[in-house]
C-alpha cells in the first residue's frame, strides 16, 4: 500500500514539476502566462486603436464606454480616406517602398554572394567599411545628399529613394549584405564546384543554386527593407518636400499624410465649408478619426507580414546559425 501511494506521489510530482526530458505542468503554465503577458503588451495598443477607430463622437465623450462601442461606425474611415488622399498616396507609398526594397535586396544579395564565395582583395577591409556605413548616422550625410539630389534635379520625386537603393546605398544596406553573407556561407562549396565541372557559368550557379537556397534571406531582407522605407518620414519629407502641406500636387506618402493629419483635416473642413456643404465634424480631428487613419496606414504592413510570416521566422532563425 505504501509503495502504491509513493508511486502515485512521484507520478503526480513528475507531472507537476517535470522530469529529465519532460516539462511539468508548472513549467508549461509559467511559459503560457509569460507568452500571454508579452502578447497582451504588444496587442493592447493595436486592439485599443482599432476599437477606438470604430467609435462615434458620443462614445468618445462617454467615460463609461471603453472597449465595446454602443454603435459601430465606419464614418471615421471614410473621413480618414478623404483627408489622406489614399488613392494618390497609396500608390506613391507602394512605389517608394516596393521598388527600393526590391533593388536593395538584389544588390545586397550580389554583394553578399561575392564576399561569401570569392576571395576578393581587401575583403576584410570591405567588410569593415560596410559596418562603418551602418554605424555612421545617416543624418551626417543629410546635407551632402540633399545638395547632390538638388544638383541632379531629382528633388521632389521618388527617384531620391530609388536611385540610392539601386546603387547599394539604401536604408541600412550593410545589415542585408551581412545577412546574405551568412546564408551563402552555409552553402557547401562542393555544389559550386560540381556545377562548374558540368559547365555552368557563374551567373547560372548564382541563380540556379545560391538563390533557391537563400529564399528566406531574400524574404527577410525584402520585408525589412519594405517596412523601413514605408515607415520613413524624416528623409522622405525632406527629399519629397512633404512638409509643404498647402501644395496638393506634391508627391506624398501615407506616412507623411498621417504626420500632417491635423493640418490636412482642418484644410479639408475649410474646403467643404467654403463649398457650402455640411462640415465633416469639428474643426479638429477627434481621436477616433486619427486612429482610423493610423489603422489604414499600418494595414498594408500587417497584410504583408501575415503573407510572409513563415519565411520571416525561418530567416530570423537561420541568420543566427554559424559554423554549418
Short mmCIF file of C-alpha atoms in Angstrom, two decimals:
data_model
loop_
_atom_site.label_atom_id
_atom_site.label_comp_id
_atom_site.label_asym_id
_atom_site.label_seq_id
_atom_site.Cartn_x
_atom_site.Cartn_y
_atom_site.Cartn_z
CA UNK A 1 0.00 0.00 0.00
CA UNK A 2 2.77 2.40 0.91
CA UNK A 3 4.59 1.57 -2.31
CA UNK A 4 1.46 2.34 -4.34
CA UNK A 5 0.99 5.66 -2.54
CA UNK A 6 4.65 6.52 -3.06
CA UNK A 7 4.34 5.61 -6.71
CA UNK A 8 1.29 7.84 -7.15
CA UNK A 9 3.07 10.65 -5.29
CA UNK A 10 6.16 10.54 -7.50
CA UNK A 11 3.98 10.18 -10.60
CA UNK A 12 2.00 13.32 -9.79
CA UNK A 13 5.17 15.11 -8.74
CA UNK A 14 6.80 14.24 -12.08
CA UNK A 15 3.75 15.52 -13.95
CA UNK A 16 3.63 18.70 -11.89
CA UNK A 17 7.34 19.58 -11.65
CA UNK A 18 8.67 17.55 -14.57
CA UNK A 19 11.46 15.10 -15.09
CA UNK A 20 14.53 14.94 -17.37
CA UNK A 21 13.34 15.24 -20.95
CA UNK A 22 9.78 16.19 -20.00
CA UNK A 23 8.37 19.54 -18.90
CA UNK A 24 5.98 19.62 -15.98
CA UNK A 25 2.66 21.38 -15.72
CA UNK A 26 4.11 24.21 -13.62
CA UNK A 27 6.78 24.95 -16.21
CA UNK A 28 4.24 24.92 -19.05
CA UNK A 29 1.91 27.15 -17.05
CA UNK A 30 4.71 29.67 -16.47
CA UNK A 31 5.57 29.66 -20.18
CA UNK A 32 1.95 30.24 -21.22
CA UNK A 33 1.48 33.01 -18.67
CA UNK A 34 4.67 34.70 -19.87
CA UNK A 35 3.70 34.41 -23.57
CA UNK A 36 0.16 35.66 -22.93
CA UNK A 37 1.52 38.61 -20.92
CA UNK A 38 4.00 39.59 -23.61
CA UNK A 39 1.37 39.14 -26.32
CA UNK A 40 -1.07 41.33 -24.39
CA UNK A 41 1.53 44.09 -24.04
CA UNK A 42 2.05 44.15 -27.81
CA UNK A 43 -1.58 43.63 -28.84
CA UNK A 44 -3.19 46.04 -26.38
CA UNK A 45 -2.29 49.24 -28.31
CA UNK A 46 -3.39 47.68 -31.61
CA UNK A 47 -6.72 46.48 -30.20
CA UNK A 48 -7.32 49.79 -28.45
CA UNK A 49 -6.56 51.68 -31.67
CA UNK A 50 -8.91 49.51 -33.73
CA UNK A 51 -11.79 49.73 -31.22
CA UNK A 52 -11.39 53.50 -30.88
CA UNK A 53 -11.48 53.91 -34.68
CA UNK A 54 -14.99 52.38 -34.71
CA UNK A 55 -16.42 54.75 -32.08
CA UNK A 56 -18.60 57.73 -32.73
CA UNK A 57 -18.19 61.08 -31.01
CA UNK A 58 -20.76 60.28 -28.26
CA UNK A 59 -18.84 57.14 -27.30
CA UNK A 60 -15.59 59.08 -27.16
CA UNK A 61 -17.11 61.60 -24.79
CA UNK A 62 -18.71 58.92 -22.61
CA UNK A 63 -16.22 57.75 -19.98
CA UNK A 64 -18.24 54.58 -19.38
CA UNK A 65 -17.54 53.32 -22.92
CA UNK A 66 -14.19 51.60 -23.04
CA UNK A 67 -13.94 48.53 -25.26
CA UNK A 68 -17.43 47.96 -26.67
CA UNK A 69 -18.91 50.88 -28.65
CA UNK A 70 -22.63 51.47 -28.31
CA UNK A 71 -22.78 51.96 -32.08
CA UNK A 72 -20.15 50.88 -34.60
CA UNK A 73 -19.47 53.49 -37.28
CA UNK A 74 -17.23 53.50 -40.33
CA UNK A 75 -17.58 57.22 -40.97
CA UNK A 76 -14.18 57.73 -39.34
CA UNK A 77 -12.55 55.60 -42.04
CA UNK A 78 -14.37 57.45 -44.81
CA UNK A 79 -13.18 60.79 -43.49
CA UNK A 80 -9.63 59.50 -42.99
CA UNK A 81 -9.54 58.13 -46.55
CA UNK A 82 -10.61 61.50 -47.94
CA UNK A 83 -8.20 63.53 -45.83
CA UNK A 84 -5.19 61.32 -46.54
CA UNK A 85 -5.88 61.17 -50.30
CA UNK A 86 -5.32 57.43 -50.18
CA UNK A 87 -5.85 56.91 -53.93
CA UNK A 88 -2.77 59.02 -54.69
CA UNK A 89 -0.63 58.49 -51.60
CA UNK A 90 -1.07 54.70 -51.52
CA UNK A 91 0.46 54.35 -54.98
CA UNK A 92 3.33 56.66 -54.01
CA UNK A 93 3.88 54.72 -50.78
CA UNK A 94 3.94 51.37 -52.57
CA UNK A 95 6.27 52.59 -55.31
CA UNK A 96 8.50 54.42 -52.82
CA UNK A 97 8.83 51.29 -50.67
CA UNK A 98 8.47 48.37 -53.11
CA UNK A 99 10.96 49.39 -55.81
CA UNK A 100 13.74 50.45 -53.38
CA UNK A 101 13.17 47.26 -51.34
CA UNK A 102 13.46 45.05 -54.43
CA UNK A 103 16.50 46.94 -55.72
CA UNK A 104 18.22 46.89 -52.34
CA UNK A 105 17.55 43.17 -51.89
CA UNK A 106 19.03 42.33 -55.28
CA UNK A 107 22.14 44.49 -54.87
CA UNK A 108 22.83 43.25 -51.34
CA UNK A 109 22.38 39.64 -52.48
CA UNK A 110 25.03 40.06 -55.17
CA UNK A 111 27.38 41.83 -52.76
CA UNK A 112 26.92 39.24 -50.03
CA UNK A 113 27.39 36.39 -52.50
CA UNK A 114 30.64 37.85 -53.80
CA UNK A 115 32.03 38.38 -50.31
CA UNK A 116 30.97 34.91 -49.16
CA UNK A 117 32.07 32.78 -52.13
CA UNK A 118 35.10 34.56 -53.58
CA UNK A 119 38.47 35.61 -52.20
CA UNK A 120 38.49 39.23 -53.30
CA UNK A 121 41.39 41.61 -52.49
CA UNK A 122 40.97 43.62 -49.25
CA UNK A 123 37.97 41.54 -48.28
CA UNK A 124 38.24 42.29 -44.57
CA UNK A 125 38.64 46.00 -45.29
CA UNK A 126 35.49 45.97 -47.43
CA UNK A 127 33.51 44.26 -44.65
CA UNK A 128 34.84 46.79 -42.14
CA UNK A 129 33.75 49.66 -44.39
CA UNK A 130 30.31 48.07 -44.69
CA UNK A 131 30.00 48.02 -40.92
CA UNK A 132 31.14 51.66 -40.77
CA UNK A 133 28.35 52.68 -43.16
CA UNK A 134 25.90 51.16 -40.69
CA UNK A 135 27.50 52.74 -37.61
CA UNK A 136 27.68 56.27 -39.07
CA UNK A 137 24.33 58.06 -38.50
CA UNK A 138 22.53 58.86 -41.76
CA UNK A 139 21.94 62.42 -40.56
CA UNK A 140 25.67 63.10 -41.04
CA UNK A 141 25.19 62.69 -44.80
CA UNK A 142 21.96 64.68 -44.88
CA UNK A 143 23.37 67.91 -46.33
CA UNK A 144 25.67 66.27 -48.94
CA UNK A 145 22.83 64.03 -50.15
CA UNK A 146 20.41 66.94 -50.36
CA UNK A 147 22.88 69.02 -52.36
CA UNK A 148 23.64 66.06 -54.65
CA UNK A 149 19.95 65.37 -55.31
CA UNK A 150 19.41 69.06 -55.95
CA UNK A 151 22.25 69.15 -58.49
CA UNK A 152 20.81 66.11 -60.26
CA UNK A 153 17.36 67.70 -60.31
CA UNK A 154 15.53 64.80 -58.67
CA UNK A 155 14.29 66.52 -55.50
CA UNK A 156 10.56 66.20 -55.07
CA UNK A 157 10.45 62.83 -56.86
CA UNK A 158 10.62 59.21 -55.76
CA UNK A 159 13.96 58.90 -57.56
CA UNK A 160 15.62 60.17 -54.37
CA UNK A 161 14.59 56.87 -52.78
CA UNK A 162 15.01 54.52 -55.73
CA UNK A 163 18.44 55.52 -57.12
CA UNK A 164 20.41 55.11 -53.84
CA UNK A 165 18.85 51.67 -53.32
CA UNK A 166 19.82 50.61 -56.85
CA UNK A 167 23.43 51.66 -56.19
CA UNK A 168 23.76 49.85 -52.86
CA UNK A 169 23.27 52.95 -50.70
CA UNK A 170 19.78 52.18 -49.47
CA UNK A 171 18.48 52.25 -45.93
CA UNK A 172 20.77 50.09 -43.72
CA UNK A 173 22.09 48.08 -46.67
CA UNK A 174 25.04 46.80 -44.61
CA UNK A 175 22.71 44.64 -42.49
CA UNK A 176 21.34 42.87 -45.54
CA UNK A 177 24.79 42.29 -47.01
CA UNK A 178 25.83 40.58 -43.78
CA UNK A 179 22.63 38.51 -43.76
CA UNK A 180 23.27 37.26 -47.29
CA UNK A 181 26.91 36.53 -46.42
CA UNK A 182 25.72 34.33 -43.55
CA UNK A 183 23.30 32.42 -45.77
CA UNK A 184 25.71 31.90 -48.68
CA UNK A 185 28.46 30.72 -46.35
CA UNK A 186 26.18 27.86 -45.30
CA UNK A 187 26.01 26.58 -48.89
CA UNK A 188 28.66 23.89 -49.49
CA UNK A 189 31.34 24.89 -51.98
CA UNK A 190 31.13 21.40 -53.45
CA UNK A 191 27.84 22.40 -55.13
CA UNK A 192 29.56 25.24 -56.95
CA UNK A 193 32.47 23.03 -57.97
CA UNK A 194 30.16 20.34 -59.29
CA UNK A 195 28.23 22.93 -61.30
CA UNK A 196 31.44 24.32 -62.80
CA UNK A 197 32.52 20.81 -63.80
CA UNK A 198 29.18 20.44 -65.61
CA UNK A 199 29.91 23.68 -67.48
CA UNK A 200 27.65 26.06 -65.58
CA UNK A 201 28.54 29.74 -65.67
CA UNK A 202 28.90 31.90 -62.57
CA UNK A 203 25.54 33.51 -63.27
CA UNK A 204 23.92 30.07 -63.60
CA UNK A 205 25.46 28.98 -60.30
CA UNK A 206 24.14 32.08 -58.57
CA UNK A 207 20.59 31.91 -59.92
CA UNK A 208 20.34 28.12 -60.01
CA UNK A 209 21.99 27.14 -56.72
CA UNK A 210 22.59 30.12 -54.43
CA UNK A 211 19.28 31.94 -54.87
CA UNK A 212 16.94 28.95 -54.26
CA UNK A 213 18.86 28.01 -51.11
CA UNK A 214 18.71 31.59 -49.78
CA UNK A 215 14.99 32.27 -50.26
CA UNK A 216 14.49 33.04 -46.52
CA UNK A 217 17.27 35.64 -46.74
CA UNK A 218 15.58 37.30 -49.70
CA UNK A 219 12.25 37.33 -47.90
CA UNK A 220 13.59 38.79 -44.67
CA UNK A 221 15.70 41.40 -46.49
CA UNK A 222 12.79 42.45 -48.65
CA UNK A 223 10.42 42.57 -45.68
CA UNK A 224 12.73 44.69 -43.52
CA UNK A 225 13.57 46.99 -46.44
CA UNK A 226 9.91 47.46 -47.31
CA UNK A 227 8.94 48.22 -43.71
CA UNK A 228 11.81 50.68 -43.20
CA UNK A 229 11.10 52.54 -46.44
CA UNK A 230 7.38 52.55 -45.69
CA UNK A 231 7.86 53.96 -42.18
CA UNK A 232 10.48 56.56 -43.15
CA UNK A 233 9.15 60.09 -42.73
CA UNK A 234 12.04 62.45 -42.00
CA UNK A 235 14.16 61.94 -45.12
CA UNK A 236 11.09 61.32 -47.25
CA UNK A 237 9.56 64.62 -46.15
CA UNK A 238 12.84 66.41 -46.81
CA UNK A 239 13.51 64.95 -50.25
CA UNK A 240 9.90 64.94 -51.43
CA UNK A 241 9.03 68.35 -49.96
CA UNK A 242 6.38 66.58 -47.90
CA UNK A 243 6.13 69.42 -45.39
CA UNK A 244 4.58 71.75 -47.97
CA UNK A 245 1.05 70.97 -46.85
CA UNK A 246 -0.67 73.59 -48.97
CA UNK A 247 0.50 72.10 -52.27
CA UNK A 248 -1.95 69.38 -53.32
CA UNK A 249 0.18 68.40 -56.33
CA UNK A 250 3.19 67.44 -54.23
CA UNK A 251 4.49 63.88 -54.12
CA UNK A 252 3.48 62.50 -50.75
CA UNK A 253 3.10 59.18 -48.96
CA UNK A 254 0.61 57.83 -46.46
CA UNK A 255 3.01 58.28 -43.57
CA UNK A 256 3.56 61.94 -44.48
CA UNK A 257 -0.19 62.48 -44.68
CA UNK A 258 -0.59 60.83 -41.27
CA UNK A 259 2.18 63.01 -39.86
CA UNK A 260 0.35 66.15 -41.04
CA UNK A 261 -3.14 64.76 -40.43
CA UNK A 262 -4.40 67.54 -38.13
CA UNK A 263 -3.42 70.28 -40.57
CA UNK A 264 -4.83 68.34 -43.54
CA UNK A 265 -8.09 67.74 -41.66
CA UNK A 266 -8.53 71.45 -40.91
CA UNK A 267 -7.83 72.27 -44.54
CA UNK A 268 -10.40 69.70 -45.66
CA UNK A 269 -13.05 71.10 -43.29
CA UNK A 270 -12.45 74.63 -44.59
CA UNK A 271 -12.79 73.44 -48.20
CA UNK A 272 -16.06 71.63 -47.51
CA UNK A 273 -17.41 74.68 -45.64
CA UNK A 274 -16.41 77.01 -48.50
CA UNK A 275 -18.34 74.82 -50.95
CA UNK A 276 -21.49 75.33 -48.90
CA UNK A 277 -21.70 71.65 -47.94
CA UNK A 278 -22.09 70.25 -44.46
CA UNK A 279 -18.87 70.16 -42.49
CA UNK A 280 -17.50 66.69 -41.68
CA UNK A 281 -17.27 67.35 -37.98
CA UNK A 282 -15.32 69.53 -35.62
CA UNK A 283 -12.51 71.73 -36.95
CA UNK A 284 -10.06 69.45 -35.15
CA UNK A 285 -9.98 65.73 -35.91
CA UNK A 286 -11.12 63.68 -32.96
CA UNK A 287 -9.23 60.69 -31.64
CA UNK A 288 -11.37 58.14 -33.50
CA UNK A 289 -10.59 59.67 -36.89
CA UNK A 290 -6.86 59.73 -36.08
CA UNK A 291 -6.97 56.09 -35.03
CA UNK A 292 -8.77 55.21 -38.26
CA UNK A 293 -6.04 56.95 -40.25
CA UNK A 294 -3.40 55.03 -38.31
CA UNK A 295 -5.13 51.70 -38.98
CA UNK A 296 -5.27 52.49 -42.69
CA UNK A 297 -1.55 53.30 -42.67
CA UNK A 298 -0.36 50.12 -40.97
CA UNK A 299 -2.82 47.76 -42.71
CA UNK A 300 -0.59 47.09 -45.78
CA UNK A 301 2.31 46.16 -43.49
CA UNK A 302 0.14 43.76 -41.50
CA UNK A 303 -1.07 42.07 -44.69
CA UNK A 304 2.49 41.77 -45.97
CA UNK A 305 3.74 40.31 -42.70
CA UNK A 306 0.98 37.70 -42.45
CA UNK A 307 1.68 36.58 -46.04
CA UNK A 308 5.44 36.23 -45.42
CA UNK A 309 5.39 35.23 -41.74
CA UNK A 310 6.68 31.68 -42.35
CA UNK A 311 9.74 32.86 -44.31
CA UNK A 312 10.33 35.73 -41.90
CA UNK A 313 10.60 33.40 -38.89
CA UNK A 314 12.77 30.96 -40.84
CA UNK A 315 15.09 33.76 -41.92
CA UNK A 316 15.47 35.05 -38.36
CA UNK A 317 16.25 31.52 -37.17
CA UNK A 318 18.82 30.71 -39.83
CA UNK A 319 20.57 34.06 -39.64
CA UNK A 320 21.82 33.23 -36.15
CA UNK A 321 23.28 29.85 -37.14
CA UNK A 322 27.05 29.75 -37.62
CA UNK A 323 29.57 27.07 -38.40
CA UNK A 324 27.23 24.97 -40.54
#
